[in-house]
Coordinates of N, CA and C in Angstrom, one line a residue:
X128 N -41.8 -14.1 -30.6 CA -42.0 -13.3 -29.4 C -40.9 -12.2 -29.3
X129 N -39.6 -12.8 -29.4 CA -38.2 -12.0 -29.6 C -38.5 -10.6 -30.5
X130 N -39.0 -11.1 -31.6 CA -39.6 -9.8 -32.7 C -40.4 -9.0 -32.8
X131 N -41.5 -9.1 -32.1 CA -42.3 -8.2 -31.0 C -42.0 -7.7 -30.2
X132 N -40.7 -8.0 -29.3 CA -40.4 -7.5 -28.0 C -39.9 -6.2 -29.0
X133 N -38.9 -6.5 -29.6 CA -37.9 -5.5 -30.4 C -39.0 -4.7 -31.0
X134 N -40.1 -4.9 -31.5 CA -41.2 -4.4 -32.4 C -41.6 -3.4 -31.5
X135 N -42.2 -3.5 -30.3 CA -42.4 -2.5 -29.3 C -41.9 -1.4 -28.7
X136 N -41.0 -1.9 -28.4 CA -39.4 -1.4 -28.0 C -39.5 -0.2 -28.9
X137 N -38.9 -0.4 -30.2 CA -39.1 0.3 -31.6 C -39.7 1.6 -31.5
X138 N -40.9 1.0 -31.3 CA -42.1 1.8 -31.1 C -42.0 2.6 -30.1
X139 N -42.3 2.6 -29.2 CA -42.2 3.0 -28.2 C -40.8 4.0 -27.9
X140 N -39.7 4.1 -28.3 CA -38.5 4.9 -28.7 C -38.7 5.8 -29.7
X141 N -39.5 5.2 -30.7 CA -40.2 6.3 -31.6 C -40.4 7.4 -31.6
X142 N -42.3 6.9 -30.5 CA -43.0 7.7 -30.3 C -42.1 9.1 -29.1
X143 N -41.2 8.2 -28.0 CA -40.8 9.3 -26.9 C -40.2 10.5 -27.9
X144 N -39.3 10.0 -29.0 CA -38.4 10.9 -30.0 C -39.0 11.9 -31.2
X145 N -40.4 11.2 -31.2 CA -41.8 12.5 -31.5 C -42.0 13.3 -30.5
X146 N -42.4 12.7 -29.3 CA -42.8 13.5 -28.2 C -41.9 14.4 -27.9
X147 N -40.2 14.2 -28.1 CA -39.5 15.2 -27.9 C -39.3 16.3 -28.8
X148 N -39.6 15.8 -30.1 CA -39.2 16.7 -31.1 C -40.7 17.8 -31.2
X149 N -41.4 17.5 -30.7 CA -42.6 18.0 -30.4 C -42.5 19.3 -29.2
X150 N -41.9 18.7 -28.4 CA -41.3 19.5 -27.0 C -40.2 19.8 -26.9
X151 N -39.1 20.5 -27.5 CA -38.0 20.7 -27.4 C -37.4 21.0 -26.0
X152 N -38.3 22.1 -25.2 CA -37.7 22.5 -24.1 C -38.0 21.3 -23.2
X153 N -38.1 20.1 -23.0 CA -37.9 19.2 -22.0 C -36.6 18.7 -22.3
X154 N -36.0 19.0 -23.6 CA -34.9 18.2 -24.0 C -33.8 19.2 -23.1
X155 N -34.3 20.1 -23.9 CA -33.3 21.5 -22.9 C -33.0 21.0 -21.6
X156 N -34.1 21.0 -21.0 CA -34.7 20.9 -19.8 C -33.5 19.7 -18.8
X157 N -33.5 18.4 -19.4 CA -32.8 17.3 -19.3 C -31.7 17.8 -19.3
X158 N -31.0 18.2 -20.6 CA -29.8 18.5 -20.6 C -29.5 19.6 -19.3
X159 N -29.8 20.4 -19.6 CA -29.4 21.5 -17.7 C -29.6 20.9 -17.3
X160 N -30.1 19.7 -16.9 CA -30.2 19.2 -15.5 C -28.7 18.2 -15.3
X161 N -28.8 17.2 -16.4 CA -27.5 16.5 -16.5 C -26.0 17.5 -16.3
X162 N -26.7 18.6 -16.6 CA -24.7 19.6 -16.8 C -24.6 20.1 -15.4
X163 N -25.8 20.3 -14.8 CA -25.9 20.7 -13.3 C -25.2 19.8 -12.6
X164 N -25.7 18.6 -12.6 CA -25.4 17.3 -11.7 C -24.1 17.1 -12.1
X165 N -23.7 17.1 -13.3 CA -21.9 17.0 -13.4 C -21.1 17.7 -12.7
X166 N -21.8 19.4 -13.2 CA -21.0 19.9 -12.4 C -20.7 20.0 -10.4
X167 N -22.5 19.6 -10.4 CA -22.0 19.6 -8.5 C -21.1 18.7 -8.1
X168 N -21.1 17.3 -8.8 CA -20.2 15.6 -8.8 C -19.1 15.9 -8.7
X169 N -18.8 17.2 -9.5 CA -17.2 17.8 -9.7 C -16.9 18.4 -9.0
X170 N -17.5 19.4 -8.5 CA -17.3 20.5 -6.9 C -17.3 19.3 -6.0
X171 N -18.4 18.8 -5.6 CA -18.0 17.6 -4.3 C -16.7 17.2 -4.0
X172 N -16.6 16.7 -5.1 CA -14.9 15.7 -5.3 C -14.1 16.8 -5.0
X173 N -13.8 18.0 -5.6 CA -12.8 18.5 -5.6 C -12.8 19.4 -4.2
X174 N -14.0 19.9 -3.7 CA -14.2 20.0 -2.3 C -13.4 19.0 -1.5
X175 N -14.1 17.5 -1.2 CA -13.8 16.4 -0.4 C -12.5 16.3 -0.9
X176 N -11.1 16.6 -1.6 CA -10.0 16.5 -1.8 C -9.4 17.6 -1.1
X177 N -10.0 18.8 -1.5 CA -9.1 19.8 -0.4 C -9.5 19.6 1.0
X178 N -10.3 19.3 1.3 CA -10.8 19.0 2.7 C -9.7 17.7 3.6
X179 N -9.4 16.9 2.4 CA -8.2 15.5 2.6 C -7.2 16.3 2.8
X180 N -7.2 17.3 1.5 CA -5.4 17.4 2.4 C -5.7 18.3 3.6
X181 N -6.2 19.3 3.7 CA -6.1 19.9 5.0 C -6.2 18.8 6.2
X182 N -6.8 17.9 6.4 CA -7.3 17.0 7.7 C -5.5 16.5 7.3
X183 N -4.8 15.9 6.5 CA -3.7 15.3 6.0 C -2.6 16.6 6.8
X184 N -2.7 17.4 6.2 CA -1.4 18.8 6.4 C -1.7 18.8 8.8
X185 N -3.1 18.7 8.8 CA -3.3 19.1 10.1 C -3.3 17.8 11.1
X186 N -3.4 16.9 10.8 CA -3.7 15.6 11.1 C -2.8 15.6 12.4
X187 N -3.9 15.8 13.9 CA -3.0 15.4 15.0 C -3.9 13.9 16.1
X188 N -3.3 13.7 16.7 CA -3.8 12.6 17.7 C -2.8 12.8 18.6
X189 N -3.9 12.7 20.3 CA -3.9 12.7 21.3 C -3.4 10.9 21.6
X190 N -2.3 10.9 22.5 CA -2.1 9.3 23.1 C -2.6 8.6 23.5
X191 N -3.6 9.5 24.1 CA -4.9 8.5 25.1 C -5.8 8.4 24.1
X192 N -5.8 9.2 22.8 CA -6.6 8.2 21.9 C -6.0 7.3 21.1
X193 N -4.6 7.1 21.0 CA -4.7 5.8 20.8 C -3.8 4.3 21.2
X194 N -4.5 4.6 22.4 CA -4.5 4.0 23.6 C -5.9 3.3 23.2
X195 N -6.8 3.8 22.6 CA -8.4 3.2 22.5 C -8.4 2.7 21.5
X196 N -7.6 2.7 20.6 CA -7.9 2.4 19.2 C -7.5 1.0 19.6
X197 N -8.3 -0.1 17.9 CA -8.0 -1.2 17.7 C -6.4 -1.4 17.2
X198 N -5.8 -2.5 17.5 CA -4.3 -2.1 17.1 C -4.2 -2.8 15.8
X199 N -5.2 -2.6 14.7 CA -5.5 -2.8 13.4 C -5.6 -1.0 13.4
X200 N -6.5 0.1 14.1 CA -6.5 0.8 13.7 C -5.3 1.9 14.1
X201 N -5.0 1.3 15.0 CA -3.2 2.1 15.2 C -2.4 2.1 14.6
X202 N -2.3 0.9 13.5 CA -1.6 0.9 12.4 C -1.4 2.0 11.1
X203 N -3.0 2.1 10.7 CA -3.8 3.0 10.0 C -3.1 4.4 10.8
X204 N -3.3 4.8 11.7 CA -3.2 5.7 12.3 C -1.6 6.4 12.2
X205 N -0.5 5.5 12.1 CA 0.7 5.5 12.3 C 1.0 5.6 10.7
X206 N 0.3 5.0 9.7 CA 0.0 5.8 8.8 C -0.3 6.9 7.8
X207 N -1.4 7.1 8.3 CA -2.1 9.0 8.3 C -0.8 9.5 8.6
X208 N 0.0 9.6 9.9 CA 1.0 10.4 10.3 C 2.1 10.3 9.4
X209 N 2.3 9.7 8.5 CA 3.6 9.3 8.0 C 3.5 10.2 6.3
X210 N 1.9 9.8 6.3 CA 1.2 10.4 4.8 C 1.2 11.9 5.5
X211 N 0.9 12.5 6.6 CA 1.2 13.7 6.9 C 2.7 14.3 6.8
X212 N 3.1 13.8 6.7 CA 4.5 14.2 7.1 C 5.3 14.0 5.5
X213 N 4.5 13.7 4.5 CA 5.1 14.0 3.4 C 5.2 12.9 2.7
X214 N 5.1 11.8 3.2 CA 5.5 10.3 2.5 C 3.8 9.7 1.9
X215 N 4.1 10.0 0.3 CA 3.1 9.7 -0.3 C 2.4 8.8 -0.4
X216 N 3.1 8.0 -0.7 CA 3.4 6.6 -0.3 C 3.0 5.4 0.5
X217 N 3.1 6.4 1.8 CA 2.7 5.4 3.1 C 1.8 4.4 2.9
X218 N 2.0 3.3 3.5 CA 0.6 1.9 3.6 C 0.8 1.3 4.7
X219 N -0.3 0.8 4.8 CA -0.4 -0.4 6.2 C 0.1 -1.5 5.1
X220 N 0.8 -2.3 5.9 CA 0.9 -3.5 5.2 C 0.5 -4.6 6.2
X221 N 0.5 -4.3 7.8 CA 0.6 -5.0 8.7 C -1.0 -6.1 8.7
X222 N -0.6 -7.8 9.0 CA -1.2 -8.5 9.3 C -0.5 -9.8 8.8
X223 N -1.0 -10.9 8.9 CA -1.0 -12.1 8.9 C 0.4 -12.2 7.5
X224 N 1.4 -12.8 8.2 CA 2.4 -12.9 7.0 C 3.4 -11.5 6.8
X225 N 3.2 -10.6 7.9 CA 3.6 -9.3 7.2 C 5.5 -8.9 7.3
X226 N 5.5 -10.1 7.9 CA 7.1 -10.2 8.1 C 8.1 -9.5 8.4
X227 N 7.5 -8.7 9.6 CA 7.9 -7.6 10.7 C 7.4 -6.2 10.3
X228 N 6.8 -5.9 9.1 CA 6.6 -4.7 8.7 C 5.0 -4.4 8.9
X229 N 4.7 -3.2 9.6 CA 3.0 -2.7 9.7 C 2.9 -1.6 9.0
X230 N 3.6 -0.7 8.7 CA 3.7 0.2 8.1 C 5.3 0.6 7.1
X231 N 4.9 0.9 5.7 CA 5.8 1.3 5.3 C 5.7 2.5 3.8
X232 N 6.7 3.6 4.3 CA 6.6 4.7 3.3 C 8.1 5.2 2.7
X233 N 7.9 6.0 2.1 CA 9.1 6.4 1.7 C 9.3 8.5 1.7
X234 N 10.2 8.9 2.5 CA 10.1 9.9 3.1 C 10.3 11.0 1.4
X235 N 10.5 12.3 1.8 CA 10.9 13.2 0.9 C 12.0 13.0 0.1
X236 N 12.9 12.5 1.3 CA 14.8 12.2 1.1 C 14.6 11.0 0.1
X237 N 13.7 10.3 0.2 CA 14.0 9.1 -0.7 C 14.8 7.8 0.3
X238 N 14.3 8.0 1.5 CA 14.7 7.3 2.6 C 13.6 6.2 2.8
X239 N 13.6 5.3 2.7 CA 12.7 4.2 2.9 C 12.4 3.6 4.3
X240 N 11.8 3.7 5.3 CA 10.8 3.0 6.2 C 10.5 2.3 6.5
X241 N 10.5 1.3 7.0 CA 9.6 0.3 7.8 C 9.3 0.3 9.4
X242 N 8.3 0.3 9.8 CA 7.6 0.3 10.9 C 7.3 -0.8 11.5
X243 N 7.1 -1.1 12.5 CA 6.7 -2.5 13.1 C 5.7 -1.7 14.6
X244 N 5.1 -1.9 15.1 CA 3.8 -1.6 15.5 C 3.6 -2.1 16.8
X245 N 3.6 -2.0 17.9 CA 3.5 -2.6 19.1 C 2.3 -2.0 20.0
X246 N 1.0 -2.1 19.8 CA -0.1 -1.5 20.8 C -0.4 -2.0 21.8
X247 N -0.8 -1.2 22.8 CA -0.4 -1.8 23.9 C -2.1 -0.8 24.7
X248 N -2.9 -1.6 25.2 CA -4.0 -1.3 25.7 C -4.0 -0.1 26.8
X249 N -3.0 -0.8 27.9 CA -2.8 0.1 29.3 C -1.5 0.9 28.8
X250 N -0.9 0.9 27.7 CA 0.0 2.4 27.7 C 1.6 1.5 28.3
X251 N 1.8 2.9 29.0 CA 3.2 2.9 29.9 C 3.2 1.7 30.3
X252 N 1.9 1.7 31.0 CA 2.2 0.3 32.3 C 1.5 -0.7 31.7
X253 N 1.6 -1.2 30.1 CA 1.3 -2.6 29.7 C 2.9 -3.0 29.6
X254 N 2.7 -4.6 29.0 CA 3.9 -5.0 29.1 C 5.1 -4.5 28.4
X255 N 6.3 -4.5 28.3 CA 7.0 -3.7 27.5 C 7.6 -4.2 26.5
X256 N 7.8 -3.6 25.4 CA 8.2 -4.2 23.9 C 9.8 -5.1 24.4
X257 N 9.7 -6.5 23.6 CA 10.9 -6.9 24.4 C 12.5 -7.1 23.0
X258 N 13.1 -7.5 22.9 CA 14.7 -7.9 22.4 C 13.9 -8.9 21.0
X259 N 13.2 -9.6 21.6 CA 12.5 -11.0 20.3 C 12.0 -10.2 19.1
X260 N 11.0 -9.0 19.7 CA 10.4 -8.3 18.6 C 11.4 -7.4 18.1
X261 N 11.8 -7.2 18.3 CA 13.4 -6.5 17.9 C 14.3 -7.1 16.2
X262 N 14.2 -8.3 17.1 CA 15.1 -9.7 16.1 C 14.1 -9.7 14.9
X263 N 13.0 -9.2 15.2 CA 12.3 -10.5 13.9 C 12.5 -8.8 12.9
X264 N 12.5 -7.8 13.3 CA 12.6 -6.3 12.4 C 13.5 -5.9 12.0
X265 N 14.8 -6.7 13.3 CA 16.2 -6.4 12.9 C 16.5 -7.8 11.1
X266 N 15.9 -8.7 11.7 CA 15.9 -10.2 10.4 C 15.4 -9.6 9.3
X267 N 14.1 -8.5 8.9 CA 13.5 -9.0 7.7 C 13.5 -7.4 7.3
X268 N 14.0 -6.4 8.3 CA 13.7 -5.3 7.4 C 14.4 -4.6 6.2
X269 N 15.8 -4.9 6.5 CA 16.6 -4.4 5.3 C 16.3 -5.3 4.1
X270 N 16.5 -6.9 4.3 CA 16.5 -8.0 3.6 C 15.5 -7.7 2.6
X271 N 14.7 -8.2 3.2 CA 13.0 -8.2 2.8 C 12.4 -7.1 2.4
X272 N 12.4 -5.9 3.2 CA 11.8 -4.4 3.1 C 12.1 -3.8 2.6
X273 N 13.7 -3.8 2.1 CA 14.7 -2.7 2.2 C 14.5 -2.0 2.1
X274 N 14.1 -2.0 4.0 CA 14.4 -0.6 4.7 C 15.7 0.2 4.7
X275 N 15.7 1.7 4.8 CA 16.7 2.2 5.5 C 16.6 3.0 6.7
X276 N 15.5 2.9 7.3 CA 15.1 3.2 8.6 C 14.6 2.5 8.9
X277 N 14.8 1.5 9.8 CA 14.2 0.3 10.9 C 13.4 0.7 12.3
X278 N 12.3 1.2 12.4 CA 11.4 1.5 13.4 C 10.5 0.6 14.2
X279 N 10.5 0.4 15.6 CA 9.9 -0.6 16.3 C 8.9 0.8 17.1
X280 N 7.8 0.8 16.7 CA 6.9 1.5 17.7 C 6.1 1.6 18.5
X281 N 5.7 2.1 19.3 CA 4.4 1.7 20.4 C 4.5 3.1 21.6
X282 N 3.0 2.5 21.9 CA 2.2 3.6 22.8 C 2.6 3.2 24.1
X283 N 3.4 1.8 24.0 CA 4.0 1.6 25.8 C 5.2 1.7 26.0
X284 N 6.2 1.0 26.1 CA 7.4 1.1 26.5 C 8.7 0.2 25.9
X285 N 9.9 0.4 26.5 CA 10.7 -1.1 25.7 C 11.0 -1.3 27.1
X286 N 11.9 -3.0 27.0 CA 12.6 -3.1 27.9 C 14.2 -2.8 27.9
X287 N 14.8 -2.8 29.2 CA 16.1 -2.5 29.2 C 16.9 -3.6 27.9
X288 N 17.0 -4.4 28.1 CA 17.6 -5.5 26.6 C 17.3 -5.0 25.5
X289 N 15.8 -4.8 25.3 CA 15.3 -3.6 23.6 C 16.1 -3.1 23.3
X290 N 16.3 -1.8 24.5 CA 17.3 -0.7 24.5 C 18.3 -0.9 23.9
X291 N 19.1 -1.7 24.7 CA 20.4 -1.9 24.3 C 20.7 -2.9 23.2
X292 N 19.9 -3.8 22.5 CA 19.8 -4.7 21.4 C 19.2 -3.4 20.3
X293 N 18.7 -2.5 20.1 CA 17.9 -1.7 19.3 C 19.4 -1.1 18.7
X294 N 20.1 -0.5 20.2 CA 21.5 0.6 19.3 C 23.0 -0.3 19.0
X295 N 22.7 -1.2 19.7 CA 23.8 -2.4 18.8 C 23.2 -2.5 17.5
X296 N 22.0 -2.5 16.7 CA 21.5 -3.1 15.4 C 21.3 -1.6 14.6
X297 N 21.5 -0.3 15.2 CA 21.3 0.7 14.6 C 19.6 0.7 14.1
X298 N 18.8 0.2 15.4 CA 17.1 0.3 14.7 C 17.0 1.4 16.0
X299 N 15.6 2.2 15.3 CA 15.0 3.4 15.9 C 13.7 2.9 16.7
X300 N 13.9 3.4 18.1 CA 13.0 3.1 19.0 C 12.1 4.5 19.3
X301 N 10.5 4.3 19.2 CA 9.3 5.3 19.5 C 8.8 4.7 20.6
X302 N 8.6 5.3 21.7 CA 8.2 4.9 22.9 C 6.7 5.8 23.3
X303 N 6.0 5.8 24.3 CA 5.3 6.4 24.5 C 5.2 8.1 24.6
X304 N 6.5 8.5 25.0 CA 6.4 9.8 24.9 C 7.0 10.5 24.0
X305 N 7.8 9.7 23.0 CA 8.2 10.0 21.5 C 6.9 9.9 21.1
X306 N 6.3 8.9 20.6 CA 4.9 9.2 20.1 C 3.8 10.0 20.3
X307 N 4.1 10.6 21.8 CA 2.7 11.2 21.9 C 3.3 12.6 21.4
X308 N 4.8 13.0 21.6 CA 5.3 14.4 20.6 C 5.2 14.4 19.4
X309 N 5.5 13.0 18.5 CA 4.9 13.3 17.0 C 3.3 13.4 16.4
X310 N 2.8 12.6 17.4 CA 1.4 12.6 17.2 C 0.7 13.9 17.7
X311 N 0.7 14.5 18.4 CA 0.2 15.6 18.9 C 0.8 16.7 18.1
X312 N 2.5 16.8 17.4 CA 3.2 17.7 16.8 C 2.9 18.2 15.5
X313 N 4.1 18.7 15.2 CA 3.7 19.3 13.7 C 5.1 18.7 12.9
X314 N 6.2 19.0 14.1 CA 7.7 17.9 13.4 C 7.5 16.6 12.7
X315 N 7.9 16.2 11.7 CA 8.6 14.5 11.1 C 9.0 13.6 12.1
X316 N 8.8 12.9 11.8 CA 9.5 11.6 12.7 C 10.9 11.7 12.2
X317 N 11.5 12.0 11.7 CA 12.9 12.3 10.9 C 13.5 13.6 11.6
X318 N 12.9 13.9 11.9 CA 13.2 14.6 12.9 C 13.4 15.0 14.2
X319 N 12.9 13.6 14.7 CA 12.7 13.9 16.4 C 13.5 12.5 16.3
X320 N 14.2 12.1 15.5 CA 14.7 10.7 16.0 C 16.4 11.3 15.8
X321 N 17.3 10.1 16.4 CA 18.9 10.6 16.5 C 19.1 9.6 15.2
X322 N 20.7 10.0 14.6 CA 21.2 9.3 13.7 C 20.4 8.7 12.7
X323 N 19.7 9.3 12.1 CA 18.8 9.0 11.2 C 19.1 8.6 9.4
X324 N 19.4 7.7 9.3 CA 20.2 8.2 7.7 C 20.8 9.1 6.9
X325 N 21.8 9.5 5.9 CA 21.6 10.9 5.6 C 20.7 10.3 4.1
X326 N 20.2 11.6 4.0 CA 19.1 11.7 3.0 C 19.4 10.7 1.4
X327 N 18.6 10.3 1.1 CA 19.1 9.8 -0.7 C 18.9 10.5 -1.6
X328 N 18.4 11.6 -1.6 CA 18.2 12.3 -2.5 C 18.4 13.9 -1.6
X329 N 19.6 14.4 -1.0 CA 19.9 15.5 -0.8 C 19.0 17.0 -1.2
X330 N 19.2 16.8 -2.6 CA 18.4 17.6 -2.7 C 16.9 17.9 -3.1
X331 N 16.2 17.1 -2.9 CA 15.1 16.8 -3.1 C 13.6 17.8 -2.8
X332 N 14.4 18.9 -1.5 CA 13.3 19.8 -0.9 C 14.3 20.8 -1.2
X333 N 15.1 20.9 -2.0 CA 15.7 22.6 -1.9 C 14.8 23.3 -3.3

């Protein structure tokens, strides 16, 4: 049965390879069409890439949107901004196990990142980031991360202890109205923050 199937088969490959040699211009025909389709496969792509980076170069968000977002997608989001701002790099890393770190990139300077993520539904007036979450970013981010910027962020607030446990430990606090100026801005987060490391690679943008 095996040798009949193949017998057929045969055949039938044959005959199309008559029929084409018979018809040349369908072969043509085929081929323009396959070099068409390549080439539009290739415009797409390279369209939908410049299209990336412009949305990437322009990439802004409003606070009150993400205030709505899931705080799986404010991570992402806190992201995008980071990949905007030049850090190739950037990833979510945040979830289960993530050992104080939600986001982490590495800047132009060669300055490394870690982010920790605090979303907060009602904003201002949800509860406020407290001293504990602090400890677990101040514990694992150089160690673990090695970070050289320690970032605790969120769309709500800290408390007074944060405050003052954040500039004892030399970690960088984004609060709601820090965030809604980088997010809505066109400045670096390296740049709207104080005392910020000096660069690792100095020259790196001259």
């Amino acid at each position: 049965m095996l040798g009949l199937a193949v017998a057929v088969a045969f055949s039938m490959v044959m005959a199309l390879l008559s029929w084409l040699a018979a018809h040349p211009w369908v072969l043509a025909l085929i081929l323009v069409a396959a070099v068409g389709a390549g080439w539009l496969w290739l415009r797409r792509r390279q369209e939908a890439a410049r299209w990336e980076q412009v949305r990437a170069q322009g990439l802004r968000y409003a606070v009150e949107h993400l205030d709505n977002l899931h705080h799986n997608d404010f991570e992402f989001a806190v992201r995008d901004l980071m990949h905007r701002d030049g850090c190739a790099d950037a990833q979510k890393v945040g979830g289960k196990g993530d050992n104080g770190a939600d986001v982490k990139a590495t800047d132009p300077y060669g300055r490394r990142w870690v982010i920790q993520c605090k979303h907060r539904k009602a904003g201002w007036s949800g509860s406020a980031v407290g001293t504990p979450d602090l400890q677990v970013l101040n514990g694992t981010g150089r160690q673990i991360h090695g970070g050289d910027v320690l970032v605790m962020l969120t769309n709500g607030r800290f408390s007074g202890p944060a405050l003052a446990f954040a500039k004892s430990q030399h970690l960088h606090l984004v609060d709601r109205h820090l965030l809604a100026q980088w997010a809505n801005g066109s400045r670096p987060l390296w740049e709207l923050l104080r005392a910020v490391p000096p660069p690792r690679k100095p020259n790196s943008l001259s």
